[in-house]
Coordinates of N, CA and C and ligand atoms in Angstrom, one line a residue:
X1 N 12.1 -6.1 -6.3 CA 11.0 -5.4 -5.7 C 9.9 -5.3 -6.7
X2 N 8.8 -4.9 -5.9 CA 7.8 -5.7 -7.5 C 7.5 -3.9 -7.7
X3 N 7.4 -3.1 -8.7 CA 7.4 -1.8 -9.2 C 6.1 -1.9 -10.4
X4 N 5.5 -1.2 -10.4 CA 5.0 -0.9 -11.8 C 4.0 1.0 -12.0
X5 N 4.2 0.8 -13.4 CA 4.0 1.7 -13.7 C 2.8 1.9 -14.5
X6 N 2.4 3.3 -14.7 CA 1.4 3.7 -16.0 C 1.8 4.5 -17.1
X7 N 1.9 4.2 -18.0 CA 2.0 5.2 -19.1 C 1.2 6.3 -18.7
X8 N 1.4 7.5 -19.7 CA 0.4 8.7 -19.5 C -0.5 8.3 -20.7
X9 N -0.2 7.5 -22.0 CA -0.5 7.0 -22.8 C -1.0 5.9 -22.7
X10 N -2.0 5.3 -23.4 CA -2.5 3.5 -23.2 C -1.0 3.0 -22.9
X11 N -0.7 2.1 -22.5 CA 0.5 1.3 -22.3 C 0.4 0.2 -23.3
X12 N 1.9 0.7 -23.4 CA 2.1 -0.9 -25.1 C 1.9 -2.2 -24.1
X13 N 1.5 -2.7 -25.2 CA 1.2 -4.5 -24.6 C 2.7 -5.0 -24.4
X14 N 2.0 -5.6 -23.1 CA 3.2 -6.2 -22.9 C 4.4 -7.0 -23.4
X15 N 5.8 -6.8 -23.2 CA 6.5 -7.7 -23.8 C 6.6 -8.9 -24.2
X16 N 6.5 -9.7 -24.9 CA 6.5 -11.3 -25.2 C 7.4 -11.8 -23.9
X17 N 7.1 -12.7 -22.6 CA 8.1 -12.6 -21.5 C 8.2 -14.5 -22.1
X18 N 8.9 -15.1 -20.9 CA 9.7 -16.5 -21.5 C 8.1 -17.0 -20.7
X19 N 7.6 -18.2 -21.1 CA 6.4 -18.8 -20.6 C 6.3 -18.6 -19.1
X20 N 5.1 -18.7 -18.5 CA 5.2 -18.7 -17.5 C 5.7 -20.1 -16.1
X21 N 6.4 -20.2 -15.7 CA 6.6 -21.3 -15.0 C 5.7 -21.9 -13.8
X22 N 5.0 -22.9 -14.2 CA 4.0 -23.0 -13.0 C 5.1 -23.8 -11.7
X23 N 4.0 -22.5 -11.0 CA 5.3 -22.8 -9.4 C 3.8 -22.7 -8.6
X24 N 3.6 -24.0 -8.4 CA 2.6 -24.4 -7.1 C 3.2 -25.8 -6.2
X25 N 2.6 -25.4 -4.8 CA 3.0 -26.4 -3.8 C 2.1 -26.9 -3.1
X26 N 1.9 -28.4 -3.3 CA 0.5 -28.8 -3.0 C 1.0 -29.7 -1.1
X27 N 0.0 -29.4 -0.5 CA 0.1 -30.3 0.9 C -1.1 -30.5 1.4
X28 N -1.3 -30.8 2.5 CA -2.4 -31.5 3.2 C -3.3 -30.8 3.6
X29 N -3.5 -29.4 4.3 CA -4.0 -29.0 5.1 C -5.4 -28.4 4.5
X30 N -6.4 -27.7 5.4 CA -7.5 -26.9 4.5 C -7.4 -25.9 4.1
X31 N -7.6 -25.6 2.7 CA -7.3 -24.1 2.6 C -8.0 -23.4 3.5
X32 N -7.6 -22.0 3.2 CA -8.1 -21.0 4.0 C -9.2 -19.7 3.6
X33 N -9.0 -20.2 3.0 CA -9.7 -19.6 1.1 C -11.4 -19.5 1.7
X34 N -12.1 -18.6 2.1 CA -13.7 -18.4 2.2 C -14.1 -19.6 1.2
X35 N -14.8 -20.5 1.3 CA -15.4 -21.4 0.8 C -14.9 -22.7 0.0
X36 N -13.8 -22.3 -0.7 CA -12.6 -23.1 -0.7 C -12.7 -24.3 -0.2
X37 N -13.0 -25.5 -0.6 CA -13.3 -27.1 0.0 C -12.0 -27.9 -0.2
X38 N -10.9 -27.3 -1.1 CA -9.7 -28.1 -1.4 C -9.1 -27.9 0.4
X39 N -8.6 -29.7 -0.3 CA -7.3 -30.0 0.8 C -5.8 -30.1 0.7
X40 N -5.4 -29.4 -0.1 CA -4.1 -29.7 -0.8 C -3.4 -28.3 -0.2
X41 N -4.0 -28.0 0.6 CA -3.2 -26.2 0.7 C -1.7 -26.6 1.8
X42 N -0.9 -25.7 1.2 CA 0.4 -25.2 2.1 C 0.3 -24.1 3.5
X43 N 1.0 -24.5 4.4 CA 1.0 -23.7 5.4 C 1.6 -22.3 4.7
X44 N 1.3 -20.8 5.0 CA 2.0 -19.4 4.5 C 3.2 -19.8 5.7
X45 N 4.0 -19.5 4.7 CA 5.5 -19.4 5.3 C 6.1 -18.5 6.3
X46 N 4.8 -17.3 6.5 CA 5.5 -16.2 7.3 C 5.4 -16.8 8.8
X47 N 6.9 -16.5 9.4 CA 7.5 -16.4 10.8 C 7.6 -15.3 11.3
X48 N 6.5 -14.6 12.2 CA 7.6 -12.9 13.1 C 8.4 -13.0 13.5
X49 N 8.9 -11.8 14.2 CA 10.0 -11.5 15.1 C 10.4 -12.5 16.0
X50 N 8.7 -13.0 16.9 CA 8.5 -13.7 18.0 C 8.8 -14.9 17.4
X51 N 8.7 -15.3 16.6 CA 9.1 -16.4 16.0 C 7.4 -17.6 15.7
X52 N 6.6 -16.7 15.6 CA 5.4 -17.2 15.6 C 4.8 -17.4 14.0
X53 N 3.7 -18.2 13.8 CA 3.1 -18.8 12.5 C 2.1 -17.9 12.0
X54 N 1.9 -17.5 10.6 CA 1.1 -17.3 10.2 C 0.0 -18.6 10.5
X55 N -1.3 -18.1 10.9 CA -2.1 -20.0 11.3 C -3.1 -20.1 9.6
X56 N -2.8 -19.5 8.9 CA -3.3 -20.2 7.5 C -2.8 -21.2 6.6
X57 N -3.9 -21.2 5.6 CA -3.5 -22.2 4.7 C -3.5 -22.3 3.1
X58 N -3.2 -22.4 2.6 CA -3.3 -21.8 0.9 C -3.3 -23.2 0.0
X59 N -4.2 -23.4 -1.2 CA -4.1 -23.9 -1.8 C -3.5 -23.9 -3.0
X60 N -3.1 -24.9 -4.0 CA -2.6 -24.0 -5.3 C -3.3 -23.2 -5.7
X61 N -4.7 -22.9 -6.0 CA -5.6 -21.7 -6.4 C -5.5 -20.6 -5.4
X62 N -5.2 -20.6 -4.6 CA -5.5 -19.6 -3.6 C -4.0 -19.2 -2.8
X63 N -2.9 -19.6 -3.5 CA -1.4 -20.1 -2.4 C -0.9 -18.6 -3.8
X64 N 0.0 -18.0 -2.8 CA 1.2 -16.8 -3.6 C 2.5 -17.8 -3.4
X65 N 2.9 -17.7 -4.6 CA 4.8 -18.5 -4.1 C 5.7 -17.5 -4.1
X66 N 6.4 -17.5 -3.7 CA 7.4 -16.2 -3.7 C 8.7 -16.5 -3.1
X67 N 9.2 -16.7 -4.1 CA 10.8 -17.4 -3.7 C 10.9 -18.9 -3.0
X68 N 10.0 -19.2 -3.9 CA 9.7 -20.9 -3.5 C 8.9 -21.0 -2.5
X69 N 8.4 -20.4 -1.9 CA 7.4 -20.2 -0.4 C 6.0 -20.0 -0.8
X70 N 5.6 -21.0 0.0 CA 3.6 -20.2 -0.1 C 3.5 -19.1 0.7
X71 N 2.7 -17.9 0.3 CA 2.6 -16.8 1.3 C 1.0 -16.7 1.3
X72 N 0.2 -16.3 2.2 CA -1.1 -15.8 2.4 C -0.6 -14.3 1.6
X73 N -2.0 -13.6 1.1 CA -2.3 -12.6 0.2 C -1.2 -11.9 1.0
X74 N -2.0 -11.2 2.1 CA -1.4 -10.4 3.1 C 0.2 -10.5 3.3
X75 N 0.9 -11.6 4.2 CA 2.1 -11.7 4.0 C 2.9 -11.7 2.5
X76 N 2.5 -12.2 1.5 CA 3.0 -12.1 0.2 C 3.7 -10.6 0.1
X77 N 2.8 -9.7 0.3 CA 2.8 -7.9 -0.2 C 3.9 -8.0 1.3
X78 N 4.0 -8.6 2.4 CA 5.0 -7.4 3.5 C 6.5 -8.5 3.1
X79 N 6.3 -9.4 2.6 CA 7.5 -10.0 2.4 C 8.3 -9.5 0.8
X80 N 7.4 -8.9 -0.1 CA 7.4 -8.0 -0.9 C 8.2 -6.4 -0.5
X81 N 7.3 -6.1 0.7 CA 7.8 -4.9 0.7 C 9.3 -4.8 1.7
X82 N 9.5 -5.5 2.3 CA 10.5 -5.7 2.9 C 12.0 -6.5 2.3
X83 N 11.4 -6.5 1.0 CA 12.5 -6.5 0.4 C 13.3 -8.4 0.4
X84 N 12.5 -8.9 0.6 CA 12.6 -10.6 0.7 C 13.7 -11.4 1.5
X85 N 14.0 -12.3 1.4 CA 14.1 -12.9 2.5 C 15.6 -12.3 3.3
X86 N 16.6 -11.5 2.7 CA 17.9 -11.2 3.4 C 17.3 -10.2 4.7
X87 N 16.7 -9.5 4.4 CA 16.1 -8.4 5.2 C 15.4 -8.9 6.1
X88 N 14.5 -10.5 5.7 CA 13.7 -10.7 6.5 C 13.2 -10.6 8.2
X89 N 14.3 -11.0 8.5 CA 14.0 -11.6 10.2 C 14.1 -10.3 10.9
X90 N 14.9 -9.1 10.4 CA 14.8 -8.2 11.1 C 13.1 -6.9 11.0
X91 N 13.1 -7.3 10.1 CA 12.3 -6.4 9.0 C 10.6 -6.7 9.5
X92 N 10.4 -8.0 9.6 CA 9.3 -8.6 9.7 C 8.0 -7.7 10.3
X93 N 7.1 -7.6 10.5 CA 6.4 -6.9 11.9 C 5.8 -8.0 12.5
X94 N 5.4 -7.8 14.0 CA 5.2 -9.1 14.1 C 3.4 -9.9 13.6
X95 N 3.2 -10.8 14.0 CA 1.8 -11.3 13.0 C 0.6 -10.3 13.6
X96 N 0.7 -9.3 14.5 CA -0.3 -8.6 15.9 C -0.4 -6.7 15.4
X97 N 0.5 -7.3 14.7 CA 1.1 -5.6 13.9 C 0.5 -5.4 13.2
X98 N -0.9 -4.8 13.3 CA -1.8 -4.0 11.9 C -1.4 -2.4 11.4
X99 N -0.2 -2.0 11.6 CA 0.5 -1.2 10.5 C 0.5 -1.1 9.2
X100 N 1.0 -2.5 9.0 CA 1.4 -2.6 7.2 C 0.1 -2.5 6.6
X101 N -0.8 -3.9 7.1 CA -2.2 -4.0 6.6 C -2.8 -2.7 6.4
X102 N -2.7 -1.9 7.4 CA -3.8 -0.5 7.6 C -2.9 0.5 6.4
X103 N -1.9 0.7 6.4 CA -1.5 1.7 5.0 C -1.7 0.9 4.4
X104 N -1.5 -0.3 3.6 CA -2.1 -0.9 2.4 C -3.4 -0.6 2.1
X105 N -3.9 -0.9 3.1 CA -5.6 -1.4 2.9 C -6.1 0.2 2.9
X106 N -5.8 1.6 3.2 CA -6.0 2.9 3.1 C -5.2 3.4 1.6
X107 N -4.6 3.1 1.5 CA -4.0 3.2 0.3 C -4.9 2.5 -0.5
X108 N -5.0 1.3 -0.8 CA -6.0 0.5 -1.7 C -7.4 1.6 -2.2
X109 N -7.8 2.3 -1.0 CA -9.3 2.7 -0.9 C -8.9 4.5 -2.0
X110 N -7.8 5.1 -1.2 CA -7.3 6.3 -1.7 C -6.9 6.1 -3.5
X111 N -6.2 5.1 -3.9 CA -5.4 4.9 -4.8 C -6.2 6.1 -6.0
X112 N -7.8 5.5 -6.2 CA -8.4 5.8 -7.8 C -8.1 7.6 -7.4
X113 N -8.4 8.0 -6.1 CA -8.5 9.1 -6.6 C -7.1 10.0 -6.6
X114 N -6.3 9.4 -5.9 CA -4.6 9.9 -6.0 C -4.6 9.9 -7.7
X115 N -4.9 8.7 -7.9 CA -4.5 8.4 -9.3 C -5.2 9.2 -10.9
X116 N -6.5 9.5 -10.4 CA -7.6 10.2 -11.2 C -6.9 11.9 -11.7
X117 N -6.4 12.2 -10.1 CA -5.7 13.7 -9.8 C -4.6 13.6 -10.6
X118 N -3.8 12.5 -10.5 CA -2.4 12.9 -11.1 C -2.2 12.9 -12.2
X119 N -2.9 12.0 -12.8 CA -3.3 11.7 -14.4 C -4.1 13.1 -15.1
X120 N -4.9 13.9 -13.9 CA -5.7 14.7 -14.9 C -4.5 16.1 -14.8
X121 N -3.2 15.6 -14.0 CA -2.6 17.1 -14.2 C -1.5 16.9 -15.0
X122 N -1.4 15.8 -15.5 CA -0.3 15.4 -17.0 C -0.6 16.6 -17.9
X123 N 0.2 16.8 -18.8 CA 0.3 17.8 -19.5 C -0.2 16.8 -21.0
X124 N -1.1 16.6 -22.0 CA -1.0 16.0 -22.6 C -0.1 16.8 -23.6
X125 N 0.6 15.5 -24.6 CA 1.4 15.6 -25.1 C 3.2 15.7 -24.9
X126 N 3.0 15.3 -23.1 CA 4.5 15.4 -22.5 C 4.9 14.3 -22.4
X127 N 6.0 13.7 -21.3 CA 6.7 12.7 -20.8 C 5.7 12.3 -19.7
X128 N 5.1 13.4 -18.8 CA 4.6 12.9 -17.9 C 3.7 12.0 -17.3
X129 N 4.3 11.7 -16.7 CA 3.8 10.0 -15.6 C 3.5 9.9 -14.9
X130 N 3.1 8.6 -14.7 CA 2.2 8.4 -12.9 C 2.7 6.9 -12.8
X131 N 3.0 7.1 -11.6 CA 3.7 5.8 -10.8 C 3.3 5.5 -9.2
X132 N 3.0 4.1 -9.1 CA 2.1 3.8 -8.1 C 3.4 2.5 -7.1
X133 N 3.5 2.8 -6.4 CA 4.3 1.9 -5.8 C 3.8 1.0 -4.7
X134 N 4.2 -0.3 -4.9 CA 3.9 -1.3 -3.6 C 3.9 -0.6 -1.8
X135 N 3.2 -0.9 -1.0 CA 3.6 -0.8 0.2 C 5.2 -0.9 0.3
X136 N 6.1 -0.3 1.5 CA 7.2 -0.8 1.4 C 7.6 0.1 2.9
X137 N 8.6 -0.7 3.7 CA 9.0 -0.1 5.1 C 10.2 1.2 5.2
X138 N 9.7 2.2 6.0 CA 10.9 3.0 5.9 C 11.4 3.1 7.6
X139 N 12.5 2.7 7.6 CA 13.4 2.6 8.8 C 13.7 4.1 8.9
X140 N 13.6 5.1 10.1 CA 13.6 6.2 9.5 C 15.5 6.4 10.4
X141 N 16.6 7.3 10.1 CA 17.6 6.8 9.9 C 18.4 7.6 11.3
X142 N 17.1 8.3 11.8 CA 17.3 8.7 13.4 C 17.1 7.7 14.5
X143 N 16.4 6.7 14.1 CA 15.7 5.9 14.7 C 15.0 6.2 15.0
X144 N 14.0 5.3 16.4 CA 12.5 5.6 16.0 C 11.6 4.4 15.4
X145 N 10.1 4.8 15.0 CA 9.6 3.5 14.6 C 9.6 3.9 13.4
X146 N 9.4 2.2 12.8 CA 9.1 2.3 11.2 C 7.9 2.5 10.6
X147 N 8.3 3.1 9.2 CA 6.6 3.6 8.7 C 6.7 2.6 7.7
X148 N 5.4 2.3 7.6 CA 4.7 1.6 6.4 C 4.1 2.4 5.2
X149 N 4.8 2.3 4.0 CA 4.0 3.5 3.5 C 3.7 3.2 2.0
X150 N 2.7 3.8 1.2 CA 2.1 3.4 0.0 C 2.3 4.8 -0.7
X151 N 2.7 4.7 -2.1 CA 3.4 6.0 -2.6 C 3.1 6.0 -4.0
X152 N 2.4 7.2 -4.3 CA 2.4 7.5 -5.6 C 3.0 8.8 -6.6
X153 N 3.9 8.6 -7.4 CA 4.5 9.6 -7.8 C 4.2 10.6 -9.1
X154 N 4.4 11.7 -9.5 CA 4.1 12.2 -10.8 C 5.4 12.6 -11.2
X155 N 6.2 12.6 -12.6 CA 7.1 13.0 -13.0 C 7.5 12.9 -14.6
X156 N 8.9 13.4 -14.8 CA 8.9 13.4 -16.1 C 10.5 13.1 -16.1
X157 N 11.1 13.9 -17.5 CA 12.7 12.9 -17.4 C 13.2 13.8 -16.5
X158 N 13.2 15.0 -16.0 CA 13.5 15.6 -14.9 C 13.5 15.2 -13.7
X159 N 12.7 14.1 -13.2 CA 12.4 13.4 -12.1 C 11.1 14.1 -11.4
X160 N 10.7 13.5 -10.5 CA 9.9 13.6 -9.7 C 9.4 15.3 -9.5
X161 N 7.9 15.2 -10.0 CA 7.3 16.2 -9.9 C 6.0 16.6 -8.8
X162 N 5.8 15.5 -8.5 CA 5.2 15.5 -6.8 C 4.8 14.5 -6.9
X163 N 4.8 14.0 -4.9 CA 5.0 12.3 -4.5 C 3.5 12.6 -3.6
X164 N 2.8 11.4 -3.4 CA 1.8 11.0 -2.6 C 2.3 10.0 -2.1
X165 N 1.8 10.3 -0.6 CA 1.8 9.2 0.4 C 1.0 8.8 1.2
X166 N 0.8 8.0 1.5 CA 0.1 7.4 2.8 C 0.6 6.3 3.6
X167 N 0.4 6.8 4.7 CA 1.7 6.3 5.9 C 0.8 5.6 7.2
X168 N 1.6 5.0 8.1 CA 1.0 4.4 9.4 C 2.2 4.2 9.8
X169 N 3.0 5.2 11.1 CA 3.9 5.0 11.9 C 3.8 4.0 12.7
X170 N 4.4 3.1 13.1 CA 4.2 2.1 14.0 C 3.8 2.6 15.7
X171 N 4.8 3.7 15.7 CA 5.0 4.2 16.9 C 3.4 5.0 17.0
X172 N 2.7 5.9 16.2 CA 1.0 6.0 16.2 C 0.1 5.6 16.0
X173 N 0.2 4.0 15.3 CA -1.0 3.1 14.7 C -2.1 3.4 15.7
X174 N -3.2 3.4 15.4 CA -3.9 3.3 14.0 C -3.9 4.7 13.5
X175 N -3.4 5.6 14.0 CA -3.2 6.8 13.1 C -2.6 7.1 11.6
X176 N -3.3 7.5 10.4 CA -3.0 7.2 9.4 C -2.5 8.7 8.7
X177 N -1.8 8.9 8.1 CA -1.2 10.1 7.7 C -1.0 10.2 6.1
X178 N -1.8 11.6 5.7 CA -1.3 11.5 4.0 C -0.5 12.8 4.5
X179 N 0.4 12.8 2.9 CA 1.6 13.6 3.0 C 1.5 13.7 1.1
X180 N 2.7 15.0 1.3 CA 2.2 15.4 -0.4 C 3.8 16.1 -0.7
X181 N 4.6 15.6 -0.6 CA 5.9 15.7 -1.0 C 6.3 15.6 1.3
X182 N 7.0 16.6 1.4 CA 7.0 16.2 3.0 C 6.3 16.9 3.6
X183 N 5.0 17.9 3.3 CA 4.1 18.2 3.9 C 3.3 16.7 4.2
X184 N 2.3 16.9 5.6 CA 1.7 16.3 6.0 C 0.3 17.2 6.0
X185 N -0.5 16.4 4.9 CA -1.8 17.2 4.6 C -3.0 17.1 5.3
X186 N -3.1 15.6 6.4 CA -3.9 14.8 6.6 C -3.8 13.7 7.6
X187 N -4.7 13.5 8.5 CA -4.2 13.2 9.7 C -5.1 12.5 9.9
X188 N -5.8 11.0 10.6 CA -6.6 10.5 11.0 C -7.0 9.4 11.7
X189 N -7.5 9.0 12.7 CA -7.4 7.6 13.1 C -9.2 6.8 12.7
X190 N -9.0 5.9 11.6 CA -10.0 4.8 11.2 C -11.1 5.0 12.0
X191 N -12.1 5.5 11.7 CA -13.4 5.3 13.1 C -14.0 3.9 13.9
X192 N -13.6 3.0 12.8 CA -14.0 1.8 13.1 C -12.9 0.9 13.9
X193 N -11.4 1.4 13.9 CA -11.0 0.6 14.7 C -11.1 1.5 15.7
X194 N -11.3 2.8 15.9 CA -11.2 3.6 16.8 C -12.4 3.3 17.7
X195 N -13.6 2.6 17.3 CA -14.7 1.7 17.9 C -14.4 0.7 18.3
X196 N -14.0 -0.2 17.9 CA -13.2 -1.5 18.5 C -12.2 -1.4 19.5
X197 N -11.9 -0.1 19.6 CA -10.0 0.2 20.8 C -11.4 0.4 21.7
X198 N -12.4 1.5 21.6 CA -13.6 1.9 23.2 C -13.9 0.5 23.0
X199 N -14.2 -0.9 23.0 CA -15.4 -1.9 22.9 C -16.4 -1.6 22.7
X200 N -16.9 -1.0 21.6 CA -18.1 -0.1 21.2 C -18.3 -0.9 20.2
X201 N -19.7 -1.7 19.7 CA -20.3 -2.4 18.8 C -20.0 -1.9 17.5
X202 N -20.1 -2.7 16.5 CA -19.7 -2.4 15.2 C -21.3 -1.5 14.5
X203 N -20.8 -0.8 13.6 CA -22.1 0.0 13.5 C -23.0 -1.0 12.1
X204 N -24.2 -0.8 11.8 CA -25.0 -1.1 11.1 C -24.2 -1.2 9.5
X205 N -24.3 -1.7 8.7 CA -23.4 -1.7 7.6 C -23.6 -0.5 6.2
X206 N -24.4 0.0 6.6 CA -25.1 1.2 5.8 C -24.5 2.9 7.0
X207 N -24.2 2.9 7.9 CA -24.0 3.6 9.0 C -22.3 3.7 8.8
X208 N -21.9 2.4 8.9 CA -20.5 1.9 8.7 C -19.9 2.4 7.5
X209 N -20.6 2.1 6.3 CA -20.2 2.5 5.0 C -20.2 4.1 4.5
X210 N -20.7 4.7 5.3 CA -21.1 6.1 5.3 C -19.8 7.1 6.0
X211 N -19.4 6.4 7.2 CA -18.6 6.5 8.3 C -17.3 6.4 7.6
X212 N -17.2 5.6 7.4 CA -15.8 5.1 6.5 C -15.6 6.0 5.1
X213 N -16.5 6.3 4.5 CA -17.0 7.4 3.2 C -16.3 8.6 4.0
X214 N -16.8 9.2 5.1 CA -16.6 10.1 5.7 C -14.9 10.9 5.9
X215 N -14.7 9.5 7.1 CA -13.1 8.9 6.9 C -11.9 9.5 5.7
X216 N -12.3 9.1 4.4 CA -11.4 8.8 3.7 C -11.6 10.4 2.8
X217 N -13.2 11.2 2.9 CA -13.0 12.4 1.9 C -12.6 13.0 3.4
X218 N -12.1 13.3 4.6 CA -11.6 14.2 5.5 C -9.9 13.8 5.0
X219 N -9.3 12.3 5.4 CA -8.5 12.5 5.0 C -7.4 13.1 3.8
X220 N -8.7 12.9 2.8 CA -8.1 13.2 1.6 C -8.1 14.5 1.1
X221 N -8.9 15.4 1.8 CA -9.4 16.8 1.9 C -8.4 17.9 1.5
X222 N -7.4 17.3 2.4 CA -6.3 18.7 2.1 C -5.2 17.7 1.0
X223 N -5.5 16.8 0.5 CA -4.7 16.9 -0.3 C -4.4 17.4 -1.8
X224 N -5.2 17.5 -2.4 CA -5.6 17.7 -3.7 C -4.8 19.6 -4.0
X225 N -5.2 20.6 -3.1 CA -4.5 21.7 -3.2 C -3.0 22.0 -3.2
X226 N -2.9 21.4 -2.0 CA -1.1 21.1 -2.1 C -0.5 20.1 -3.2
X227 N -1.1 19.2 -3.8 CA -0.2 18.8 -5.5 C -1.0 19.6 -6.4
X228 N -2.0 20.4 -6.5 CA -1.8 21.1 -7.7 C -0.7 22.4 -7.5
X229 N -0.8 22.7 -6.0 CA 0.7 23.8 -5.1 C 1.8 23.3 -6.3
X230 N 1.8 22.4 -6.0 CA 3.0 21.3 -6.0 C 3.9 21.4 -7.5
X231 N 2.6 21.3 -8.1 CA 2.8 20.7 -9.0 C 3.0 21.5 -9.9
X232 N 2.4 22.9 -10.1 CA 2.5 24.6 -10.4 C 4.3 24.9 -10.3
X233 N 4.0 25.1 -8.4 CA 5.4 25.1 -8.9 C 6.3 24.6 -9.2
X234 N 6.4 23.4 -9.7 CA 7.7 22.6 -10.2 C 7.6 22.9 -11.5
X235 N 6.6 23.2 -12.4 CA 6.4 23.8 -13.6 C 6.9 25.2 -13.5
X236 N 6.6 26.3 -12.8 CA 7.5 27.2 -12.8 C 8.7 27.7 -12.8
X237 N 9.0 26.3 -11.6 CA 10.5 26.8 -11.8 C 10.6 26.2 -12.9
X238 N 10.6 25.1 -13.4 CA 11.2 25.1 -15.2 C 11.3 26.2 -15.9
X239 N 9.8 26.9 -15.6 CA 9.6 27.7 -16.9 C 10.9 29.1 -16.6
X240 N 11.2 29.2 -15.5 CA 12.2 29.9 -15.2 C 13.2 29.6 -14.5
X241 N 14.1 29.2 -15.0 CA 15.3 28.6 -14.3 C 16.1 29.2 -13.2
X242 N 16.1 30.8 -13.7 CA 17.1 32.0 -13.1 C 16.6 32.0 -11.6
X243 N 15.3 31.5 -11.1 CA 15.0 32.0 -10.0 C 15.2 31.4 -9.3
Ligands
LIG1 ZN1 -8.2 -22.8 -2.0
LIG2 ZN1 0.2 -15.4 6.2

């Protein structure tokens, strides 16, 4: 599973790893690549549920391999987050399923400032950390639909000091949901696809960028109180055990 982390500290340079192995697969087709004139691209290997094609094309410069497979950007990260190919066939969503895409792609936008917040509430001179995790699916174990969700954690060798999330239930898409351990701080559905579900024109791109600006400080609105909540108290109770 692909994981990574931040120091609270610069992060030591990385380990000396064994060379990199070049793993590219060249074939016939056009890439897919915005501008991209090479012909040597691989079909992306993703199949849905329905048993249907990703219809792209990837070049070596522009191709992800991933367990010997070319994947497009996009399927790379769900074949990633689904945990690779054992899981696959069931796991998949299908190619019509903008779930995964939409918590990724909200997550992507949210990340600096999840990340700005949690970093500025490290204690300097402690253990504590910030950890950002890949998209990844949760089967939820009542059944029900699955969430797609992008997660960022704060903690120390005690574990987990408060978790960020952002989610897209299958069963609500395009509804997007931040959460701040299992509170649900934030609720919203995208204005712009919420314009595209009415057939309603796309707005001016200065109007649109504003809209979307709008979007993401409502969502993110109630979050920031509830992890400093959060975050307080998990330091208190340390500071007092007895209680
Ligand atoms: Zn290309
Ligand atoms: Zn693809």
């Amino acid at each position: 599973m692909l994981f990574w982390k931040k120091e609270a500290d610069p992060p030591p340079p990385p380990a000396a790893a064994a060379p990199p192995v070049p793993r590219q697969l060249r074939g016939t087709l056009a890439c897919s690549e915005y501008a991209c004139r090479r012909h040597d691209g691989v079909t992306c290997a993703y199949v849905d549920r329905r048993g249907r094609l990703c219809p792209t094309a990837w070049c070596p410069d522009h191709q992800l391999v991933v367990e010997g497979r070319v994947f497009c950007r996009r399927h790379a990260r769900l074949f990633a987050a689904v945990g690779g190919e054992f899981q696959m066939v069931q796991a998949l969503p299908d190619l019509d399923n903008r779930s995964p895409s939409l918590a990724d792609y909200v997550g992507d936008v949210l990340e600096p400032r999840v990340l700005e917040l949690l970093w500025g509430l490290c204690r300097p001179g402690t253990n504590d950390q910030v950890a950002a995790e890949p998209l990844r699916v949760v089967h939820p174990t009542a059944g029900g639909a699955r969430r797609w969700v992008r997660t960022w954690k704060m903690f120390d060798h005690t574990g987990v000091i408060v978790q960020v999330g952002v989610e897209v239930d299958e069963g609500r898409d395009p509804e997007v949901d931040i959460k701040v351990g299992r509170n649900l701080v934030g609720q919203a559905i995208p204005p712009w696809i919420d314009r595209r579900r009415q057939g309603l024109p796309g707005l001016p791109p200065d109007e649109d960028a504003a809209e979307r600006q709008r979007f993401y400080d409502g969502l993110w609105a109630g979050a920031p109180p509830q992890i400093i909540a959060e975050v307080e108290q998990s330091r208190n109770v340390l500071r007092y055990p007895g209680r």
